[in-house]
Amino acid sequence: MGPVQIVWFKRDLRVVDHQPLLQASRLGPVLPLVVVEPELWQQPDASARQWAFCSESLENLRRALAELGQPLVVRTGRVEAVLERARRYFGVAGLWSHEETGNGWTYDRDRRVALWARHHGITWTESPQTGVIRRLRSRNGWARRWEERMACLLSPAPEALQPLGDLDPGPIPSASDLGLAPDPCPGRQLGGRQEGLVVLESFLSERGACYHRELSSPRTAFRSCSRLSPHLAWGTVSLREVVQANRRYPGRRRGFEERLHWHCHFIQKLESQPDLEFCELHPLTAGLRSSDPERLEAWAEGRTGLPFVDACMRALIATGWINFRMRAMLMSVASYHLWLPWRESGMRLARLFVDYEPGIHWSQCQMQSGTTGINTIRIYNPIKQGQDHDPNGDFICQWVPELDRVPPVHRHQPWTMAATTQLRVGCVLGVDYPLPIVEPAAAAREARERLWALRQEQGFAELADAVQHRHGSRRSGLAASGGRRGGGSSRQPSTDQQLRLNLDPEGCG
């Protein structure tokens, strides 16, 4: 057997619509490889719930590859070291993977892999798998190029893979093997391509019938949203096959498809400006807020005393998912009412999201916290959000059972109960359920005044124009540019054009 073609799987855990796998299989024996990197899983945005979904997807991928003739090979360690061992054992004819727009750690790792490949004269071929464009010089024409990519034919799985003898496939580590802290998530979605296909079919054929009416309320969103976001984040299904499946289906869901487009729009921001994960897009918003560990913990654990906020956070803790409007509200409350730094609250959310997608997550955290300088200051009223989307407080009672016996008229604002009522229903504020951590209206007013004062400072508008030029959507008729990885001040894009500050990695829930 001659040198092998290594197909390095990362966040593309499937065999269908996988161009690197198909192309490599036409050139000779393939080593389908996943490298589990303990250092990656020790990053502050990683969690055991994410690994659980990933490991299930790896098991599914291993079976699919075994049916083709060569099971998935799993090794644990640094990628360069694993690749070097493969080079010495087999010889490497080529390295293949999909492009990845991950966190800062994966960006640095990919640069090390590129250096290793160049040093040994090995060609590393990276293929796009979404509408994100590497080394993008201008946003002009970006939407057209997205359409072209989504219209391409899906790549079939290879007909067969040549077995690599008695090569040990290797174990898939457990969360404890990776040093991940216990992370109970009883309502988590299961990983794997077969699960993803079932979710896609059920959404298109049944669950999504009322998508446009029911995506905003957490009472209905768990069923009516697509729930494809973790499968898109881990690549068990491809974005292109979801777009094409939707277009083939009777009653094509155009609102859903629009959000798939925005999925790539936001990841493109991180691809074009990797430091937005760490640094405020608008430099004058840096250092705007100060840490407050007590407030952060109360918010992250669903103990703010704001019932709808706490219900949404506890639902997220238990399931690893919450719909886009509630993600926006949670980030809004953290950023404005509690005045917490976006990186701190964003990191807590990142670990809770099974569908964590760095490009979307950090772009949206900045948008919702007001650090882009180009988006409308949108401060969600947590009381009104609850009254609008959970009028009887049923969702509140489901996730905050301390309030179950509270009369519906008081569920959204239990502090309006008289002391005698609190005793009668068995919910004494400050004992059975917290008093509000802030007075919502006053906290929102103070935050708004601070942000608007900052926007009036000299030089703010010019810097915002530069942000808009680089990252703004062309669909709204605004201008922008960027380039890999390797605004308009008061002239805001409309809130609708910015997905209403959507925080969902799928762009649609």
Coordinates of C-alpha atoms in Angstrom, one line a residue:
M1 CA 0.0 0.0 0.0
G2 CA 1.3 3.4 -1.0
P3 CA 1.0 6.7 0.9
V4 CA -2.5 7.5 2.2
Q5 CA -4.8 10.4 1.6
I6 CA -5.7 11.7 5.1
V7 CA -9.2 13.1 5.4
W8 CA -9.3 15.1 8.6
F9 CA -12.8 15.3 10.0
K10 CA -13.5 18.3 12.3
R11 CA -17.0 19.9 12.4
D12 CA -18.2 17.9 9.3
L13 CA -19.2 14.5 10.8
R14 CA -20.9 12.9 7.8
V15 CA -20.0 11.0 4.6
V16 CA -22.6 12.7 2.3
D17 CA -21.9 16.1 0.8
H18 CA -18.3 15.8 2.0
Q19 CA -16.1 16.9 -0.9
P20 CA -12.8 16.2 0.8
L21 CA -13.8 12.6 1.4
L22 CA -15.1 12.0 -2.1
Q23 CA -12.1 13.7 -3.8
A24 CA -9.5 11.9 -1.6
S25 CA -11.2 8.5 -2.2
R26 CA -10.6 8.9 -6.0
L27 CA -6.8 9.2 -5.5
G28 CA -6.0 6.2 -3.4
P29 CA -6.4 4.7 0.1
V30 CA -8.0 7.0 2.6
L31 CA -7.2 7.4 6.3
P32 CA -10.4 8.9 7.7
L33 CA -9.1 10.6 10.8
V34 CA -10.5 12.5 13.8
V35 CA -8.0 13.9 16.3
V36 CA -9.6 14.5 19.7
E37 CA -7.6 17.4 21.2
P38 CA -7.6 17.6 25.0
E39 CA -6.3 21.2 24.9
L40 CA -9.2 22.2 22.7
W41 CA -11.7 20.7 25.1
Q42 CA -10.1 22.5 28.0
Q43 CA -10.8 25.9 26.4
P44 CA -13.4 28.0 28.4
D45 CA -16.0 27.8 25.7
A46 CA -16.1 23.9 25.7
S47 CA -18.3 21.7 27.8
A48 CA -19.2 18.0 28.4
R49 CA -22.7 18.5 26.9
Q50 CA -21.0 19.6 23.6
W51 CA -18.6 16.6 23.8
A52 CA -21.6 14.2 24.4
F53 CA -23.2 15.4 21.2
C54 CA -19.9 15.2 19.3
S55 CA -19.0 11.7 20.6
E56 CA -22.4 10.3 19.5
S57 CA -21.8 11.9 16.1
L58 CA -18.4 10.2 15.9
E59 CA -19.9 6.8 16.7
N60 CA -22.4 7.3 13.9
L61 CA -19.7 8.5 11.5
R62 CA -17.5 5.5 12.4
R63 CA -20.3 3.1 11.5
A64 CA -21.0 4.9 8.2
L65 CA -17.3 4.7 7.2
A66 CA -17.1 1.1 8.3
E67 CA -19.9 0.3 5.8
L68 CA -17.8 1.9 3.1
G69 CA -14.8 -0.3 4.1
Q70 CA -12.6 1.7 6.5
P71 CA -13.9 2.8 9.9
L72 CA -13.1 6.2 11.4
V73 CA -9.7 6.3 13.1
V74 CA -9.7 8.3 16.3
R75 CA -6.6 9.5 18.0
T76 CA -6.1 11.7 21.0
G77 CA -3.4 14.4 21.2
R78 CA -2.0 17.3 19.2
V79 CA -2.9 17.2 15.5
E80 CA 0.6 17.8 14.2
A81 CA 1.9 14.9 16.3
V82 CA -0.8 12.5 15.1
L83 CA -0.2 13.5 11.5
E84 CA 3.5 13.1 11.8
R85 CA 3.0 9.5 13.1
A86 CA 0.8 8.8 10.1
R87 CA 3.4 10.2 7.8
R88 CA 6.1 8.0 9.2
Y89 CA 3.9 4.9 9.3
F90 CA 2.1 5.2 5.9
G91 CA 3.5 8.1 4.1
V92 CA 1.0 10.9 3.3
A93 CA 0.0 11.7 -0.2
G94 CA -2.3 14.5 0.7
L95 CA -4.3 16.1 3.6
W96 CA -7.9 16.9 3.1
S97 CA -10.5 18.8 5.2
H98 CA -13.2 21.3 5.2
E99 CA -12.5 25.0 6.0
E100 CA -13.3 25.8 9.6
T101 CA -14.2 29.1 11.2
G102 CA -13.7 28.1 14.8
N103 CA -12.5 29.8 17.9
G104 CA -9.2 31.5 18.3
W105 CA -7.6 28.2 19.5
T106 CA -8.6 26.3 16.4
Y107 CA -7.3 29.2 14.2
D108 CA -3.9 29.0 15.8
R109 CA -3.9 25.2 15.5
D110 CA -4.7 25.3 11.8
R111 CA -1.8 27.6 11.3
R112 CA 0.5 25.0 13.0
V113 CA -1.0 22.2 10.8
A114 CA -0.3 24.4 7.7
L115 CA 3.3 24.8 8.8
W116 CA 3.7 21.1 9.3
A117 CA 2.2 20.3 5.8
R118 CA 4.5 22.9 4.1
H119 CA 7.6 21.6 5.9
H120 CA 6.9 18.1 4.6
G121 CA 5.8 19.1 1.1
I122 CA 2.3 17.8 1.7
T123 CA -0.6 19.6 0.0
W124 CA -3.4 20.4 2.4
T125 CA -6.7 20.9 0.4
E126 CA -9.4 22.7 2.3
S127 CA -12.9 22.8 0.8
P128 CA -15.7 25.2 1.8
Q129 CA -18.8 23.6 3.3
T130 CA -21.0 26.6 3.9
G131 CA -21.5 30.0 2.3
V132 CA -18.5 31.5 4.3
I133 CA -15.8 32.8 1.9
R134 CA -12.2 32.6 2.9
R135 CA -9.9 35.6 2.1
L136 CA -13.0 37.6 1.1
R137 CA -11.9 41.0 -0.3
S138 CA -15.4 42.6 -0.5
R139 CA -18.9 41.8 0.6
N140 CA -20.2 42.9 -2.8
G141 CA -21.9 40.0 -4.4
W142 CA -21.7 37.9 -1.3
A143 CA -25.4 36.9 -1.4
R144 CA -25.1 35.8 -5.0
R145 CA -22.1 33.6 -4.2
W146 CA -24.0 32.1 -1.3
E147 CA -26.8 31.1 -3.6
E148 CA -24.3 29.6 -6.1
R149 CA -22.8 27.4 -3.4
M150 CA -26.2 26.3 -2.0
A151 CA -27.3 25.3 -5.6
C152 CA -24.3 23.0 -6.2
L153 CA -25.1 19.3 -6.4
L154 CA -24.6 17.3 -3.2
S155 CA -21.5 15.1 -3.2
P156 CA -22.4 11.4 -2.8
A157 CA -20.6 9.2 -0.4
P158 CA -17.7 7.3 -1.9
E159 CA -18.7 3.9 -3.3
A160 CA -16.1 2.2 -1.2
L161 CA -12.9 2.9 0.8
Q162 CA -9.9 0.6 0.8
P163 CA -9.4 -1.1 4.2
L164 CA -6.2 -0.1 6.0
G165 CA -5.3 -3.6 7.2
D166 CA -5.4 -4.2 10.9
L167 CA -5.1 -0.5 11.9
D168 CA -6.7 0.0 15.3
P169 CA -9.6 2.4 15.0
G170 CA -8.9 3.7 18.5
P171 CA -11.3 4.5 21.3
I172 CA -13.6 7.6 21.5
P173 CA -12.7 9.2 24.8
S174 CA -15.2 10.0 27.5
A175 CA -15.9 13.4 28.9
S176 CA -14.0 12.5 32.0
D177 CA -11.0 11.3 29.9
L178 CA -10.9 14.9 28.5
G179 CA -11.1 16.4 32.0
L180 CA -14.5 17.9 31.4
A181 CA -16.5 18.8 34.4
P182 CA -19.8 17.0 35.0
D183 CA -22.5 18.7 33.0
P184 CA -26.0 17.2 33.4
C185 CA -28.2 18.1 30.5
P186 CA -31.2 15.7 30.6
G187 CA -33.0 17.3 27.7
R188 CA -30.1 17.4 25.3
Q189 CA -30.6 16.4 21.7
L190 CA -28.8 13.3 20.5
G191 CA -25.9 13.5 18.1
G192 CA -25.3 11.7 14.8
R193 CA -26.4 12.0 11.2
Q194 CA -29.3 9.7 11.5
E195 CA -30.7 11.8 14.3
G196 CA -30.1 14.9 12.2
L197 CA -32.0 13.5 9.2
V198 CA -35.0 12.6 11.4
V199 CA -35.0 16.1 12.8
L200 CA -34.9 17.6 9.3
E201 CA -37.7 15.5 8.0
S202 CA -40.0 16.0 10.9
F203 CA -39.5 19.8 10.7
L204 CA -40.2 20.0 7.0
S205 CA -43.1 17.5 7.1
E206 CA -44.8 18.4 10.3
R207 CA -43.2 20.4 13.1
G208 CA -42.5 23.5 11.0
A209 CA -46.0 24.1 9.8
C210 CA -46.4 27.0 12.2
Y211 CA -42.8 28.0 12.2
H212 CA -43.3 31.7 11.5
R213 CA -45.9 32.1 14.2
E214 CA -44.3 29.9 16.9
L215 CA -40.5 30.4 16.7
S216 CA -40.5 33.3 19.1
S217 CA -42.2 31.9 22.2
P218 CA -40.2 29.3 24.2
R219 CA -43.6 27.6 24.9
T220 CA -43.8 26.6 21.2
A221 CA -40.3 27.0 19.9
F222 CA -39.0 23.7 21.2
R223 CA -41.3 21.9 18.8
S224 CA -41.9 24.3 16.0
C225 CA -38.3 25.5 15.4
S226 CA -36.2 23.3 13.2
R227 CA -33.8 22.1 16.0
L228 CA -31.2 21.5 13.4
S229 CA -28.7 23.9 14.9
P230 CA -26.5 21.4 16.7
H231 CA -26.4 19.2 13.6
L232 CA -25.3 22.2 11.5
A233 CA -22.8 23.2 14.1
W234 CA -21.2 19.7 14.1
G235 CA -21.8 19.0 10.4
T236 CA -23.8 15.8 10.7
V237 CA -25.9 17.4 8.0
S238 CA -24.6 20.0 5.6
L239 CA -26.1 23.5 5.2
R240 CA -26.5 22.9 1.5
E241 CA -28.6 19.7 2.0
V242 CA -30.8 21.5 4.4
V243 CA -31.3 24.4 2.0
Q244 CA -32.0 22.0 -0.9
A245 CA -34.4 19.8 1.2
N246 CA -36.4 22.9 2.1
R247 CA -36.6 24.0 -1.5
R248 CA -37.8 20.6 -2.6
Y249 CA -40.5 20.4 0.0
P250 CA -44.1 21.5 -0.8
G251 CA -44.7 24.7 1.1
R252 CA -41.1 25.8 1.1
R253 CA -40.4 27.7 4.3
R254 CA -38.8 30.9 3.1
G255 CA -38.4 32.5 6.5
F256 CA -36.4 29.5 7.6
E257 CA -34.3 29.7 4.5
E258 CA -33.6 33.4 5.1
R259 CA -32.2 32.5 8.5
L260 CA -30.0 29.8 7.0
H261 CA -28.5 32.6 4.8
W262 CA -27.9 34.8 7.9
H263 CA -26.2 31.8 9.5
C264 CA -23.3 32.2 7.1
H265 CA -23.5 36.0 7.2
F266 CA -22.6 36.1 10.8
I267 CA -19.9 33.4 10.6
Q268 CA -18.4 35.5 7.8
K269 CA -17.8 38.3 10.3
L270 CA -15.5 36.1 12.4
E271 CA -13.8 34.7 9.3
S272 CA -13.0 38.2 8.2
Q273 CA -12.1 39.5 11.6
P274 CA -10.9 36.7 14.0
D275 CA -10.3 39.1 16.9
L276 CA -14.0 39.9 17.3
E277 CA -14.2 36.9 19.6
F278 CA -12.0 38.8 22.0
C279 CA -12.2 42.5 21.2
E280 CA -15.0 44.9 20.8
L281 CA -15.8 45.7 17.2
H282 CA -16.1 49.4 18.1
P283 CA -13.0 50.3 20.0
L284 CA -14.7 53.1 22.0
T285 CA -17.0 50.5 23.7
A286 CA -14.0 48.6 25.2
G287 CA -14.0 48.6 29.0
L288 CA -17.6 49.8 29.1
R289 CA -18.6 47.3 31.9
S290 CA -17.1 45.9 35.0
S291 CA -17.2 42.3 36.4
D292 CA -19.6 41.4 39.1
P293 CA -19.3 37.7 40.0
E294 CA -22.4 37.6 42.2
R295 CA -24.6 39.0 39.4
L296 CA -23.0 36.8 36.8
E297 CA -23.6 33.7 38.9
A298 CA -27.2 34.6 39.7
W299 CA -27.9 35.2 36.0
A300 CA -26.1 32.0 34.9
E301 CA -28.0 29.8 37.3
G302 CA -31.4 31.3 36.8
R303 CA -31.6 33.1 40.1
T304 CA -32.2 36.8 39.1
G305 CA -35.6 37.1 40.6
L306 CA -37.0 37.9 37.1
P307 CA -39.2 34.9 36.5
F308 CA -39.2 34.7 32.7
V309 CA -35.4 35.3 32.6
D310 CA -34.8 32.5 35.1
A311 CA -37.2 30.1 33.4
C312 CA -35.3 30.6 30.1
M313 CA -31.9 30.1 31.7
R314 CA -33.0 27.0 33.5
A315 CA -34.5 25.6 30.3
L316 CA -31.2 26.2 28.6
I317 CA -29.3 24.6 31.4
A318 CA -31.5 21.5 31.2
T319 CA -31.7 21.1 27.4
G320 CA -28.7 22.8 25.9
W321 CA -31.0 24.9 23.6
I322 CA -33.3 27.9 23.7
N323 CA -34.9 29.8 20.9
F324 CA -33.3 32.8 19.3
R325 CA -35.5 35.5 20.9
M326 CA -34.8 34.2 24.3
R327 CA -31.1 34.0 23.6
A328 CA -31.2 37.6 22.7
M329 CA -33.2 38.4 25.8
L330 CA -30.8 36.6 28.1
M331 CA -27.8 38.4 26.6
S332 CA -29.7 41.7 26.8
V333 CA -30.5 41.3 30.5
A334 CA -26.9 40.4 31.2
S335 CA -25.5 43.3 29.2
Y336 CA -27.9 46.1 30.0
H337 CA -29.9 45.4 33.2
L338 CA -27.0 43.7 35.0
W339 CA -24.3 45.6 33.1
L340 CA -22.0 42.6 32.7
P341 CA -19.1 42.4 30.2
W342 CA -20.2 40.6 27.1
R343 CA -17.2 38.2 27.1
E344 CA -18.1 36.9 30.6
S345 CA -21.8 36.3 30.0
G346 CA -21.1 35.1 26.5
M347 CA -18.7 32.5 27.7
R348 CA -21.2 31.1 30.1
L349 CA -23.8 30.9 27.3
A350 CA -21.2 29.3 25.0
R351 CA -20.7 26.4 27.3
L352 CA -24.4 25.9 27.8
F353 CA -25.2 25.8 24.0
V354 CA -24.9 22.3 22.6
D355 CA -25.1 24.1 19.2
Y356 CA -22.3 26.6 20.0
E357 CA -21.0 28.1 16.8
P358 CA -18.2 30.6 17.5
G359 CA -18.8 32.8 14.5
I360 CA -22.5 33.4 15.2
H361 CA -22.2 33.4 18.9
W362 CA -19.6 36.1 19.4
S363 CA -21.0 38.3 16.6
Q364 CA -24.4 38.1 18.3
C365 CA -23.0 38.7 21.8
Q366 CA -21.4 41.9 20.6
M367 CA -24.5 43.0 18.7
Q368 CA -26.8 42.4 21.7
S369 CA -24.4 44.1 24.1
G370 CA -24.0 47.2 22.0
T371 CA -20.3 46.9 21.3
T372 CA -20.5 46.8 17.5
G373 CA -21.5 50.5 17.4
I374 CA -23.7 49.9 14.3
N375 CA -26.8 48.2 15.6
T376 CA -29.8 49.8 17.2
I377 CA -29.6 49.7 21.0
R378 CA -32.2 47.0 21.6
I379 CA -32.9 46.5 25.3
Y380 CA -35.3 43.6 25.9
N381 CA -37.9 44.2 28.6
P382 CA -37.9 40.9 30.4
I383 CA -41.3 41.5 32.0
K384 CA -43.0 42.3 28.7
Q385 CA -41.2 39.5 26.9
G386 CA -42.7 37.1 29.4
Q387 CA -46.2 38.6 29.2
D388 CA -46.0 38.5 25.4
H389 CA -44.7 35.0 25.0
D390 CA -45.9 33.2 28.1
P391 CA -49.0 35.2 29.1
N392 CA -50.3 32.7 31.7
G393 CA -46.8 31.9 33.1
D394 CA -47.0 28.2 32.1
F395 CA -43.4 28.2 30.9
I396 CA -42.4 30.0 34.1
C397 CA -44.1 27.3 36.2
Q398 CA -42.5 24.5 34.2
W399 CA -39.0 25.7 34.9
V400 CA -39.4 27.8 38.1
P401 CA -41.6 25.5 40.1
E402 CA -41.2 27.8 43.2
L403 CA -43.8 30.0 41.5
D404 CA -46.3 27.3 40.6
R405 CA -48.8 28.3 43.2
V406 CA -48.4 32.0 42.6
P407 CA -51.5 33.5 41.0
P408 CA -51.0 34.1 37.2
V409 CA -51.5 37.8 37.7
H410 CA -48.3 37.9 39.8
R411 CA -46.2 35.3 38.0
H412 CA -44.3 37.7 35.9
Q413 CA -43.7 40.1 38.8
P414 CA -44.1 38.1 42.0
W415 CA -42.8 41.1 44.0
T416 CA -46.2 42.7 43.4
M417 CA -47.8 40.1 45.8
A418 CA -48.8 41.2 49.2
A419 CA -46.9 39.5 52.1
T420 CA -50.1 37.7 53.1
T421 CA -50.5 36.3 49.6
Q422 CA -46.9 35.1 49.6
L423 CA -47.5 33.2 52.9
R424 CA -50.7 31.8 51.6
V425 CA -49.3 30.4 48.4
G426 CA -46.0 29.3 50.0
C427 CA -43.7 31.5 48.0
V428 CA -42.0 34.1 50.3
L429 CA -39.7 36.4 48.3
G430 CA -36.2 36.4 49.5
V431 CA -36.8 32.9 51.0
D432 CA -38.5 30.6 48.5
Y433 CA -37.6 32.7 45.4
P434 CA -35.2 35.6 45.1
L435 CA -36.2 39.2 45.1
P436 CA -35.3 40.9 41.8
I437 CA -31.6 41.5 41.4
V438 CA -32.3 44.9 39.8
E439 CA -35.3 47.1 39.2
P440 CA -35.8 46.3 35.5
A441 CA -37.1 49.6 34.3
A442 CA -34.5 51.7 36.1
A443 CA -31.6 49.4 35.1
A444 CA -32.7 49.6 31.4
R445 CA -33.0 53.4 31.5
E446 CA -29.5 53.8 33.0
A447 CA -28.0 51.5 30.5
R448 CA -29.7 53.3 27.6
E449 CA -28.5 56.6 28.8
R450 CA -24.9 55.4 29.1
L451 CA -24.9 53.9 25.6
W452 CA -26.4 56.9 23.9
A453 CA -24.0 59.2 25.7
L454 CA -21.1 57.1 24.4
R455 CA -22.4 57.3 20.9
Q456 CA -22.3 61.1 21.0
E457 CA -18.6 61.2 21.8
Q458 CA -16.3 62.6 19.2
G459 CA -15.0 60.0 16.7
F460 CA -17.7 57.4 17.5
A461 CA -19.6 57.8 14.2
E462 CA -16.5 57.6 12.0
L463 CA -15.3 54.4 13.7
A464 CA -18.8 52.9 13.4
D465 CA -18.8 53.7 9.7
A466 CA -15.6 51.6 9.4
V467 CA -17.3 48.7 11.2
Q468 CA -20.3 49.0 8.9
H469 CA -18.2 49.1 5.8
R470 CA -16.4 45.9 6.8
H471 CA -19.3 43.8 8.1
G472 CA -22.6 45.3 6.9
S473 CA -25.0 43.3 4.9
R474 CA -25.3 44.0 1.2
R475 CA -28.9 42.9 1.2
S476 CA -29.9 46.1 3.0
G477 CA -28.1 48.2 0.4
L478 CA -25.2 49.0 2.7
A479 CA -21.5 48.6 1.9
A480 CA -18.8 46.4 3.6
S481 CA -15.5 44.4 3.1
G482 CA -13.2 41.9 4.9
G483 CA -10.5 39.2 4.5
R484 CA -9.3 36.1 6.4
R485 CA -8.2 35.2 9.1
G486 CA -4.7 34.5 7.7
G487 CA -21.7 51.6 11.0
G488 CA -22.9 53.5 10.0
S489 CA -23.0 55.1 13.4
S490 CA -26.5 56.4 13.7
R491 CA -27.3 55.2 10.1
Q492 CA -28.4 51.9 11.4
P493 CA -29.3 48.8 9.4
S494 CA -32.8 47.9 10.3
T495 CA -33.5 45.6 13.2
D496 CA -35.2 43.2 10.8
Q497 CA -32.2 43.1 8.6
Q498 CA -30.1 42.2 11.6
L499 CA -32.3 39.2 12.4
R500 CA -33.7 41.0 15.3
L501 CA -30.4 40.4 17.1
N502 CA -30.8 36.7 16.6
L503 CA -28.5 34.6 18.8
D504 CA -29.2 31.2 17.3
P505 CA -26.4 29.3 15.6
E506 CA -28.7 28.0 13.0
G507 CA -30.1 31.5 12.5
C508 CA -33.6 30.0 13.1
G509 CA -33.6 27.9 16.2

